[in-house]
Coordinates of N, CA and C in Angstrom, one line a residue:
X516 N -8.4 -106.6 -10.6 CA -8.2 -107.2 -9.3 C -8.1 -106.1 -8.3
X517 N -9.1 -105.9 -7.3 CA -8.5 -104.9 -6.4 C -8.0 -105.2 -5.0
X518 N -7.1 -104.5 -4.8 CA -6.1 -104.4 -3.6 C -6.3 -104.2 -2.8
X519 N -5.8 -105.3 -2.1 CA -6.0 -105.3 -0.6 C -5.9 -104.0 0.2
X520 N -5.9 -103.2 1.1 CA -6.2 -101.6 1.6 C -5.3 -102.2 2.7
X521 N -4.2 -101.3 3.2 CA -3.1 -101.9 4.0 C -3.7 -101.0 5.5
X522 N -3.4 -101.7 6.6 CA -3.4 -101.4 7.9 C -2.4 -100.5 8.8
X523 N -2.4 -99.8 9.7 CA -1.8 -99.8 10.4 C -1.5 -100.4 11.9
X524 N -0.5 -101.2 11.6 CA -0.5 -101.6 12.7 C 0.1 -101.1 14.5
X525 N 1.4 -100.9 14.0 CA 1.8 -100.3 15.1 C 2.7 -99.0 14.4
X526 N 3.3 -98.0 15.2 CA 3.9 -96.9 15.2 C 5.0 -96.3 16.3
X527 N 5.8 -95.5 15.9 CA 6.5 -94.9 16.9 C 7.3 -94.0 16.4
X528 N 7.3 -92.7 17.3 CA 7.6 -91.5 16.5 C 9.0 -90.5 17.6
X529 N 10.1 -90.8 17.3 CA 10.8 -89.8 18.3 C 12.0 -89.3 17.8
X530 N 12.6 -88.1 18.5 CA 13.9 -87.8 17.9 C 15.0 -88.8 18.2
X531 N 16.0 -89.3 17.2 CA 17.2 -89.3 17.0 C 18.4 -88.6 17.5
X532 N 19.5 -88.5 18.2 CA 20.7 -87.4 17.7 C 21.8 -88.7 17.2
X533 N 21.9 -88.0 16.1 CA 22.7 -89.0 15.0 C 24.2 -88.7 14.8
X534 N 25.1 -89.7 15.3 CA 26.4 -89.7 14.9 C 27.2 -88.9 13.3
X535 N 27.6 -89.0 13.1 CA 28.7 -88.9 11.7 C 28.4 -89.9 10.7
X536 N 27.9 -91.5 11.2 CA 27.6 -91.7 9.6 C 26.5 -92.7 9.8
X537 N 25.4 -92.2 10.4 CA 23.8 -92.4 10.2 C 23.7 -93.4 11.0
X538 N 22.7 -94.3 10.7 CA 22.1 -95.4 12.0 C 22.1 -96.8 11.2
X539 N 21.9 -97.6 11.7 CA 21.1 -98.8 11.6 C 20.3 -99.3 12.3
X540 N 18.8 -100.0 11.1 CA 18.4 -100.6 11.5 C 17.8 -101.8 11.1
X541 N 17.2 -103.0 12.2 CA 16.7 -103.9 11.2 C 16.5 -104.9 13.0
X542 N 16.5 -106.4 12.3 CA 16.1 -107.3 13.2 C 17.4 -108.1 14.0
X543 N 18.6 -107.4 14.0 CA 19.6 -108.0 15.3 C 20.4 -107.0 15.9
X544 N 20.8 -107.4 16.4 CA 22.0 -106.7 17.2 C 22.9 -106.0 16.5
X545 N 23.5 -104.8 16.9 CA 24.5 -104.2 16.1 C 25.7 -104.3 17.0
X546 N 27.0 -104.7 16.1 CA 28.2 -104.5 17.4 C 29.5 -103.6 16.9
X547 N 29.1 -103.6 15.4 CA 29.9 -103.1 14.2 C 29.5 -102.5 13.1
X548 N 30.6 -101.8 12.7 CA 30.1 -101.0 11.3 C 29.6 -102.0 10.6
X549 N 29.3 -101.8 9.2 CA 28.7 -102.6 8.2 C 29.6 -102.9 7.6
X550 N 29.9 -103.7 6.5 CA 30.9 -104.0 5.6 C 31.3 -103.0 4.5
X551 N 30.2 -102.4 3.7 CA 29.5 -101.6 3.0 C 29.1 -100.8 3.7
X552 N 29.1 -99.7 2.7 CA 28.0 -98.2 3.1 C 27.8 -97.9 1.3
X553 N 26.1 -98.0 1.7 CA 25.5 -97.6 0.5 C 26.0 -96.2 -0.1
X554 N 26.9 -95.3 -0.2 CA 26.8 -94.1 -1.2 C 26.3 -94.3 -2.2
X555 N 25.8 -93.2 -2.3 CA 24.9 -92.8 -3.6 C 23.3 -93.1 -3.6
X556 N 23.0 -93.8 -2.3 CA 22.1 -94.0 -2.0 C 21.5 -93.7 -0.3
X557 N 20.1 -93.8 0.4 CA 19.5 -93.4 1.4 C 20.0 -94.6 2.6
X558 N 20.1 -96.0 2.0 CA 19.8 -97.2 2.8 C 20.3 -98.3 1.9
X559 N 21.1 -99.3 2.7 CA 21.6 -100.0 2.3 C 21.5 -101.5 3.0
X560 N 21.6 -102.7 2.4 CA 21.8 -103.4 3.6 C 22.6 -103.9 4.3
X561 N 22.8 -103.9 5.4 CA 24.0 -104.4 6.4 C 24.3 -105.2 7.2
X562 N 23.8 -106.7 5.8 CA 23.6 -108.0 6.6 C 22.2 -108.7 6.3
X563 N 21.5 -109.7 6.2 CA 20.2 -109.9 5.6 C 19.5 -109.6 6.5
X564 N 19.6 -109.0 7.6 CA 18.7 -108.5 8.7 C 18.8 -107.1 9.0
X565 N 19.3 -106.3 8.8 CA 19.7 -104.8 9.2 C 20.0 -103.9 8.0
X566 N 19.5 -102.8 7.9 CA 20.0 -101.5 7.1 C 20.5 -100.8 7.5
X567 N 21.8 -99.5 6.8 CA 22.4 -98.8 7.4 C 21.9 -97.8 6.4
X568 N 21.6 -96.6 6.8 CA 20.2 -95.4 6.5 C 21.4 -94.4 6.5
X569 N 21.9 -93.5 5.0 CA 22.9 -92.5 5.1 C 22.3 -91.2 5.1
X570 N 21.7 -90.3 6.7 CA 21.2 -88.9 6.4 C 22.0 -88.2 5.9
X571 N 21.8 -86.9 5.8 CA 22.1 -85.7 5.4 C 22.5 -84.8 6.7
X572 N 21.5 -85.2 7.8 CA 22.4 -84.5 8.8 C 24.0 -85.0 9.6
X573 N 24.6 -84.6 9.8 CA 26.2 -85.2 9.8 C 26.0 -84.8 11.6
X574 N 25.8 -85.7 12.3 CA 25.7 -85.4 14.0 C 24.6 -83.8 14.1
X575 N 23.8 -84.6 14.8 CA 22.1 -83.4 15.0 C 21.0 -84.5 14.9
X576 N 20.2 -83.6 15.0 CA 18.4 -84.5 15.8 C 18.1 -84.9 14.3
X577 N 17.3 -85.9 14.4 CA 16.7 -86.4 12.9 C 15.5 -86.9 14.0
X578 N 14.0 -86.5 13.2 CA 12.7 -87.0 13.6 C 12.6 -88.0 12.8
X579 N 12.3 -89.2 13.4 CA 12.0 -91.2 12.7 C 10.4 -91.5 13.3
X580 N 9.9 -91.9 12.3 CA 9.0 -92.5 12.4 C 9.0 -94.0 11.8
X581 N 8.8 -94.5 12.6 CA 8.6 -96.4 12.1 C 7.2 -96.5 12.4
X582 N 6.7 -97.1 10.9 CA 5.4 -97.6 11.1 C 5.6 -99.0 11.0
X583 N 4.7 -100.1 11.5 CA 4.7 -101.4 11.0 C 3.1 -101.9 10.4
X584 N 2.9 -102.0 9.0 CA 1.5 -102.3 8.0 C 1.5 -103.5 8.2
X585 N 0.3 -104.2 7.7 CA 0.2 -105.8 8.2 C 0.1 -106.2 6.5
X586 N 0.3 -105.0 5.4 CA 0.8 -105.5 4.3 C 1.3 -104.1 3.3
X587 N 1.6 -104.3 1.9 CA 2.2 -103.0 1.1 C 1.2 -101.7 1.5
X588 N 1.6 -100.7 2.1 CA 1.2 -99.5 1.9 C 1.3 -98.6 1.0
X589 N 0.4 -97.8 0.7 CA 0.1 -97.1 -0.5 C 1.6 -96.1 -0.7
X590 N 1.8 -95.7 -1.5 CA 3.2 -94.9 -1.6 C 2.3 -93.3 -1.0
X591 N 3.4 -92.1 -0.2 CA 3.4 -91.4 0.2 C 2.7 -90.4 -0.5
X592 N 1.5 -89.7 -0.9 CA 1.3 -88.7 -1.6 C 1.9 -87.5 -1.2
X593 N 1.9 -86.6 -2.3 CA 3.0 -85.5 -2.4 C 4.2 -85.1 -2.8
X594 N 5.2 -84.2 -2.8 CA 6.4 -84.0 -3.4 C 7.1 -83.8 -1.5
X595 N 6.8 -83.9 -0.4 CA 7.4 -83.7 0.8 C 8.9 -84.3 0.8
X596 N 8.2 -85.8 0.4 CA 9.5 -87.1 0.3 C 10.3 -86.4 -0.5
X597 N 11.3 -87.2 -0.7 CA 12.5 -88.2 -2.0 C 12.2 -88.8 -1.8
X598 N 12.5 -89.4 -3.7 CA 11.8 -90.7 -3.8 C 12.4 -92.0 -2.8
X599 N 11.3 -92.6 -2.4 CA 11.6 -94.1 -1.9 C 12.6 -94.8 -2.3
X600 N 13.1 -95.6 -1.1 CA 14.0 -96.9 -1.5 C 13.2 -97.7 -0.6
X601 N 13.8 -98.9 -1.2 CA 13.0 -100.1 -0.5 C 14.1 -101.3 -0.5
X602 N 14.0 -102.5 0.8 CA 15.0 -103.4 0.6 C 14.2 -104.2 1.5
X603 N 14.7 -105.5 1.7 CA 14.2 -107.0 2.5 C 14.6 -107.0 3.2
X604 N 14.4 -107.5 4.2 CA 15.2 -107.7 5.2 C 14.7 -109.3 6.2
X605 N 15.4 -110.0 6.5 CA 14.7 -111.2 7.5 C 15.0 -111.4 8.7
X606 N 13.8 -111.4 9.4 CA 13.2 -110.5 11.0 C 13.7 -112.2 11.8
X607 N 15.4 -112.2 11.8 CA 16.0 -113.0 12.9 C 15.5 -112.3 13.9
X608 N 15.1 -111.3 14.8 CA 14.7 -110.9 16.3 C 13.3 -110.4 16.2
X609 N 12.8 -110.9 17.5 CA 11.2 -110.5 17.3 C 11.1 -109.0 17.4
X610 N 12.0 -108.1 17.6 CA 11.2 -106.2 17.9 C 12.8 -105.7 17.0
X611 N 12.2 -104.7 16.4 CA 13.0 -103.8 15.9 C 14.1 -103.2 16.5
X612 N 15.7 -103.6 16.3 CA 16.7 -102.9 16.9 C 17.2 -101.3 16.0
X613 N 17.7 -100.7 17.1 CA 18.0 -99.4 16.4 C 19.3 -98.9 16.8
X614 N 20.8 -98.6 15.8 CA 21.9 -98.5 16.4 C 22.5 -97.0 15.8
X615 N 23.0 -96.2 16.5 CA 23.9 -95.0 15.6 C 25.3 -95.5 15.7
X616 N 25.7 -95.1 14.3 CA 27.5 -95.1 14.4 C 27.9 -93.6 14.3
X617 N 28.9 -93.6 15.6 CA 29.4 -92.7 16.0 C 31.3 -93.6 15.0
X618 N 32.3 -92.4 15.2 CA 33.1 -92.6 14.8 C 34.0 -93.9 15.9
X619 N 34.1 -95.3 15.4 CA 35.0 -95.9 16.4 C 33.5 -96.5 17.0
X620 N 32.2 -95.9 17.2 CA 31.0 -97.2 18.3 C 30.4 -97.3 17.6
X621 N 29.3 -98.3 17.9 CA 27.9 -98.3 17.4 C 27.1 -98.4 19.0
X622 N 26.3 -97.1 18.6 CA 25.3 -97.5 20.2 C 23.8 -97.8 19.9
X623 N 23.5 -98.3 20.6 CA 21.9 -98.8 21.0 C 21.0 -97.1 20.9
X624 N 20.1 -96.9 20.3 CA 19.5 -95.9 20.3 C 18.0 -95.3 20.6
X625 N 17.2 -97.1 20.8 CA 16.0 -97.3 20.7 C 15.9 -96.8 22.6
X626 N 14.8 -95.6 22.3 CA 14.5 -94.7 23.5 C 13.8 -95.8 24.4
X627 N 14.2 -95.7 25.6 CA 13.5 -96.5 26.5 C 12.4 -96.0 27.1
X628 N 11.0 -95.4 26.7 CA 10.3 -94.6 26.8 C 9.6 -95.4 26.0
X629 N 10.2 -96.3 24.6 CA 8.9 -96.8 23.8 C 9.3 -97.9 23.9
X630 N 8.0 -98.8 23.8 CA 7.7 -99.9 24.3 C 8.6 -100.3 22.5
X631 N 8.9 -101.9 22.7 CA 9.8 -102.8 21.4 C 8.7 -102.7 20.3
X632 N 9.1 -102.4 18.7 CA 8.2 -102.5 17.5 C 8.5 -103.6 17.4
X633 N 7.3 -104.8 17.1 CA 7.4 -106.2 16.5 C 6.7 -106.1 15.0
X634 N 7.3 -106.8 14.3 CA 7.2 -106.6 12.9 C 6.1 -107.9 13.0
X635 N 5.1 -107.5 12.1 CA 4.0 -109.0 10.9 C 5.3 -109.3 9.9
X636 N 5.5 -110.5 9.7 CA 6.2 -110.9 9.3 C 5.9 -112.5 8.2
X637 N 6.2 -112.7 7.3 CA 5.9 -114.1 6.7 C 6.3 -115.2 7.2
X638 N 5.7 -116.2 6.9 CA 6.2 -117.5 7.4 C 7.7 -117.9 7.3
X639 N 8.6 -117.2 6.2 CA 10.0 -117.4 5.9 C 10.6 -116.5 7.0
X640 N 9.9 -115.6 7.2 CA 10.1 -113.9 8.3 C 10.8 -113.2 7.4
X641 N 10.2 -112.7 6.2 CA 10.7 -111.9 5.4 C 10.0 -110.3 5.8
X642 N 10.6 -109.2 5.6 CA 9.8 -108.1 6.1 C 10.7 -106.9 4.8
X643 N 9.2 -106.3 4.2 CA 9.8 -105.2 3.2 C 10.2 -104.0 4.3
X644 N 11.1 -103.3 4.2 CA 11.0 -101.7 4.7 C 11.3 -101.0 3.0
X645 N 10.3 -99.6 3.3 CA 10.6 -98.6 2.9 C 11.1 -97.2 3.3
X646 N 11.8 -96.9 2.7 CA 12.4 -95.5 3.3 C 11.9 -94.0 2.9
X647 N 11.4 -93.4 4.0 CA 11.3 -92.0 3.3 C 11.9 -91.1 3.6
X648 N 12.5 -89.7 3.1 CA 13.7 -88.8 3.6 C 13.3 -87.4 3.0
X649 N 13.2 -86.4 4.2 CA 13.1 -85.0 4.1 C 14.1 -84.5 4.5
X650 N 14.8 -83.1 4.1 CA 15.6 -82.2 4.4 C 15.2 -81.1 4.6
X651 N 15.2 -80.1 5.6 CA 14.6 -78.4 5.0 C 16.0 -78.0 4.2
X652 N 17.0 -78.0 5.0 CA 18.2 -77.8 4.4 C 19.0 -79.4 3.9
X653 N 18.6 -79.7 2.5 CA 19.0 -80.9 1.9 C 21.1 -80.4 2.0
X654 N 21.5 -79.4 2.1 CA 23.7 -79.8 2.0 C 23.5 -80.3 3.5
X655 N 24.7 -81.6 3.3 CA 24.7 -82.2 4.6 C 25.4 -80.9 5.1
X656 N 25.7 -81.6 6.2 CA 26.4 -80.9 7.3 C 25.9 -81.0 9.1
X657 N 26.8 -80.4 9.9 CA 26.4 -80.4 11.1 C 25.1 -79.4 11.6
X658 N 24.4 -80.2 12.5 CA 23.4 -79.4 13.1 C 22.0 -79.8 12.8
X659 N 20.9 -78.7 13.1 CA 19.6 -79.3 12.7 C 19.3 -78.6 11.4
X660 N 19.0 -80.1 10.4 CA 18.7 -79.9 9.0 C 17.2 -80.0 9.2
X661 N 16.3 -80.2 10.0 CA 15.1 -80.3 10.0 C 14.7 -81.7 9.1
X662 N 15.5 -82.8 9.6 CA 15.5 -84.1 8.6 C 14.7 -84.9 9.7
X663 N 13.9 -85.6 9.0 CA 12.7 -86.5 9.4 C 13.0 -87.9 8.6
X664 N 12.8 -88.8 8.8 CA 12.7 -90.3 8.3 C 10.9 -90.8 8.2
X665 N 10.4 -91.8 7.1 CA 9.9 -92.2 7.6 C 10.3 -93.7 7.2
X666 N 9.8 -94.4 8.1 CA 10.2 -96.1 7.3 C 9.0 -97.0 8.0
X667 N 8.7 -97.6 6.7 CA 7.3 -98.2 7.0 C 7.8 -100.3 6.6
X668 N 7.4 -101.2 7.4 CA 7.8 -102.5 7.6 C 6.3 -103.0 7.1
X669 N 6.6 -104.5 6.4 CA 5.4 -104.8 6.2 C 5.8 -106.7 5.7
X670 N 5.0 -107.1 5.9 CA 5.4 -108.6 5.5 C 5.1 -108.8 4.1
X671 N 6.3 -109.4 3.4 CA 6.8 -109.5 2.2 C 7.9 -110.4 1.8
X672 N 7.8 -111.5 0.7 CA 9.1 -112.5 0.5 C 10.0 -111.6 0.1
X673 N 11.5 -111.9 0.1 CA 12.2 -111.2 -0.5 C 12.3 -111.1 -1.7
X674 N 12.5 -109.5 -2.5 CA 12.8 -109.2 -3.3 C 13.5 -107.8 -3.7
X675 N 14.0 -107.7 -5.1 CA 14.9 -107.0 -5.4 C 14.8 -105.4 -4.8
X676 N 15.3 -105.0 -4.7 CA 15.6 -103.6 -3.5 C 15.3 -102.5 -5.1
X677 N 15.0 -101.2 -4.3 CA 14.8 -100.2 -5.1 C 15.5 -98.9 -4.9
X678 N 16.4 -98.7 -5.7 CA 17.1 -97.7 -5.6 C 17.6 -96.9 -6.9
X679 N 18.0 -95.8 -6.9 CA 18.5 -95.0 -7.5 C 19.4 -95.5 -8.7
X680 N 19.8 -94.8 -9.8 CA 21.6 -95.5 -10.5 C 22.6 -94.9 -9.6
X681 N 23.7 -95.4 -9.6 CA 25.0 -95.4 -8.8 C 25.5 -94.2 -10.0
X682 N 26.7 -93.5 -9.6 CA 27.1 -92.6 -10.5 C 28.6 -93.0 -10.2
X683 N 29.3 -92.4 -10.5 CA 31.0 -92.9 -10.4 C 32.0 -92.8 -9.6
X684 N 31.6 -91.4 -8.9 CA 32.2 -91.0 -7.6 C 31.4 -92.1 -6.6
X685 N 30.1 -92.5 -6.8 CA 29.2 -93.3 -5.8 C 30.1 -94.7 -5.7
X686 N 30.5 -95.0 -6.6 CA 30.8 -96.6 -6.5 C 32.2 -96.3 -6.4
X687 N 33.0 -95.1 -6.4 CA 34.6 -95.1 -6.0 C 34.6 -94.7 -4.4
X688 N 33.6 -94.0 -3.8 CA 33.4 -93.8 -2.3 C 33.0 -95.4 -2.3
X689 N 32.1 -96.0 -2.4 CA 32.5 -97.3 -1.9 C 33.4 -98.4 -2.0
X690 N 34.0 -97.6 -3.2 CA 35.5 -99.0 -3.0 C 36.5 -98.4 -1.7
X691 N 36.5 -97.7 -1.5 CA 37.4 -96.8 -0.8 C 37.2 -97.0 0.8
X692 N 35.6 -97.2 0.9 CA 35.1 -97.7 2.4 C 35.6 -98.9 2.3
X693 N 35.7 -99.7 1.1 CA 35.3 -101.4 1.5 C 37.2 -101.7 1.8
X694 N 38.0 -100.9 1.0 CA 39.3 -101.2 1.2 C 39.9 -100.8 2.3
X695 N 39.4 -99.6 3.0 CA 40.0 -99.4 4.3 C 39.4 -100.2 5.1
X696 N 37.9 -100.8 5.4 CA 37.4 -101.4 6.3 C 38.6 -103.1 6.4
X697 N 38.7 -103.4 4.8 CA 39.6 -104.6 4.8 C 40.5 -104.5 4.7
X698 N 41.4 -103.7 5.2 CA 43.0 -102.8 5.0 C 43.3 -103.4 6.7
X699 N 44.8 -104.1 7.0 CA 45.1 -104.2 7.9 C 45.4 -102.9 9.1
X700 N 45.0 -103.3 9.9 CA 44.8 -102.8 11.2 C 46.0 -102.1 11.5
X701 N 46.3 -100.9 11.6 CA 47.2 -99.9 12.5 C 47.7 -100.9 13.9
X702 N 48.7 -100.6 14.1 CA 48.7 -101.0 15.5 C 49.7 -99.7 16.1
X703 N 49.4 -98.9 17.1 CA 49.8 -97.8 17.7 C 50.5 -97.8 19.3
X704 N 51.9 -97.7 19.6 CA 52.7 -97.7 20.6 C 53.0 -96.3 21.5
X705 N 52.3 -96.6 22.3 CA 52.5 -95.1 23.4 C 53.6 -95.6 24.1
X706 N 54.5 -94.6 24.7 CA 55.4 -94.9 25.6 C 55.3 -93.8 26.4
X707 N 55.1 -94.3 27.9 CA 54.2 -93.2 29.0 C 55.8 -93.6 29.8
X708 N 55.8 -91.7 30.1 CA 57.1 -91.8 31.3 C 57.2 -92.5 32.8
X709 N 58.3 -93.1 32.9 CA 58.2 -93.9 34.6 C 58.1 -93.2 35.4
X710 N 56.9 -93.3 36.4 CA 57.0 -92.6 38.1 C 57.5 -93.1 38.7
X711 N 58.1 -91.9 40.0 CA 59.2 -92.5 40.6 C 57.6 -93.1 41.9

């Protein structure tokens, strides 16, 4: 049987400057963290519409490229990448939103310089993304790691996501997010001196 030869459809290519704990993206609005944070892995999902993408750079420029294919594209030749992840996502908004979390916000990120990416999408509006991820300097940390994204969208029903095994410390950093995220709320009392 031979395979269909995938298109490109649309594109867009610009720098990032990335918060403390990476971006999200996908088809709605961002107003909050995620529930979850994938450790142990690149991209996770954060809602059946949005992924939350964990670089390596810790606040610094990251170069993204978003392609949109009008079906599966060929996997990336070369050793450049790490290996791919891949996850579903369902395209509730017609153009691709893009958010960074900063410590305490999430802000809007998509440059207003490029025109909105609209995803090909299924009749259900299911849409595959894949992930690709370079480091020059792979130890996180602050500054420019010379880290590049690429993430390619393509119309696809949902199915099972592709990722790595979890290791132990991976799934103890995520219990540790998920219990402080659900941990009651601080409540903090300033008391400011009277002017006369």
């Amino acid at each position: 049987m031979k395979r269909e030869l995938s298109m490109l459809v649309h594109q867009a290519e610009f720098t990032v400057d990335l918060g403390e704990s990476g971006y999200l993206i996908g088809f709605t609005e961002h107003d909050d963290y995620p529930d979850e944070m994938p450790y142990g892995w690149r991209c996770g999902p954060a809602g059946t519409s949005s992924a939350v993408v964990l670089p390596t750079t810790d606040t610094g420029p990251l170069q993204l490229t978003i392609q949109i294919h009008d079906t599966q594209p060929a996997p990336e030749a070369g050793s450049e990448w790490e290996p791919a992840e891949e996850i579903s996502l369902l395209a509730e908004a017609d153009s691709i939103q893009l958010a960074i979390l900063d410590p305490g916000d999430v802000s809007d990120a998509w440059p207003e310089d490029e025109p909105p990416l609209q995803p090909v999408s299924t009749p259900d509006r299911w849409v595959r993304m894949r992930l690709y991820c370079h480091a020059d300097n792979p130890e996180p940390g602050i500054g420019d790691h010379g880290e590049r994204h690429l993430i390619q969208l393509w119309p696809a029903p949902a199915a099972a996501p592709v990722h790595p095994a979890l290791s132990e410390e991976d799934l103890r950093a995520r219990s540790e997010y998920a219990a402080h995220t659900t941990g009651p709320t601080e409540e903090y009392t300033i008391e400011l001196p009277l002017q006369d």
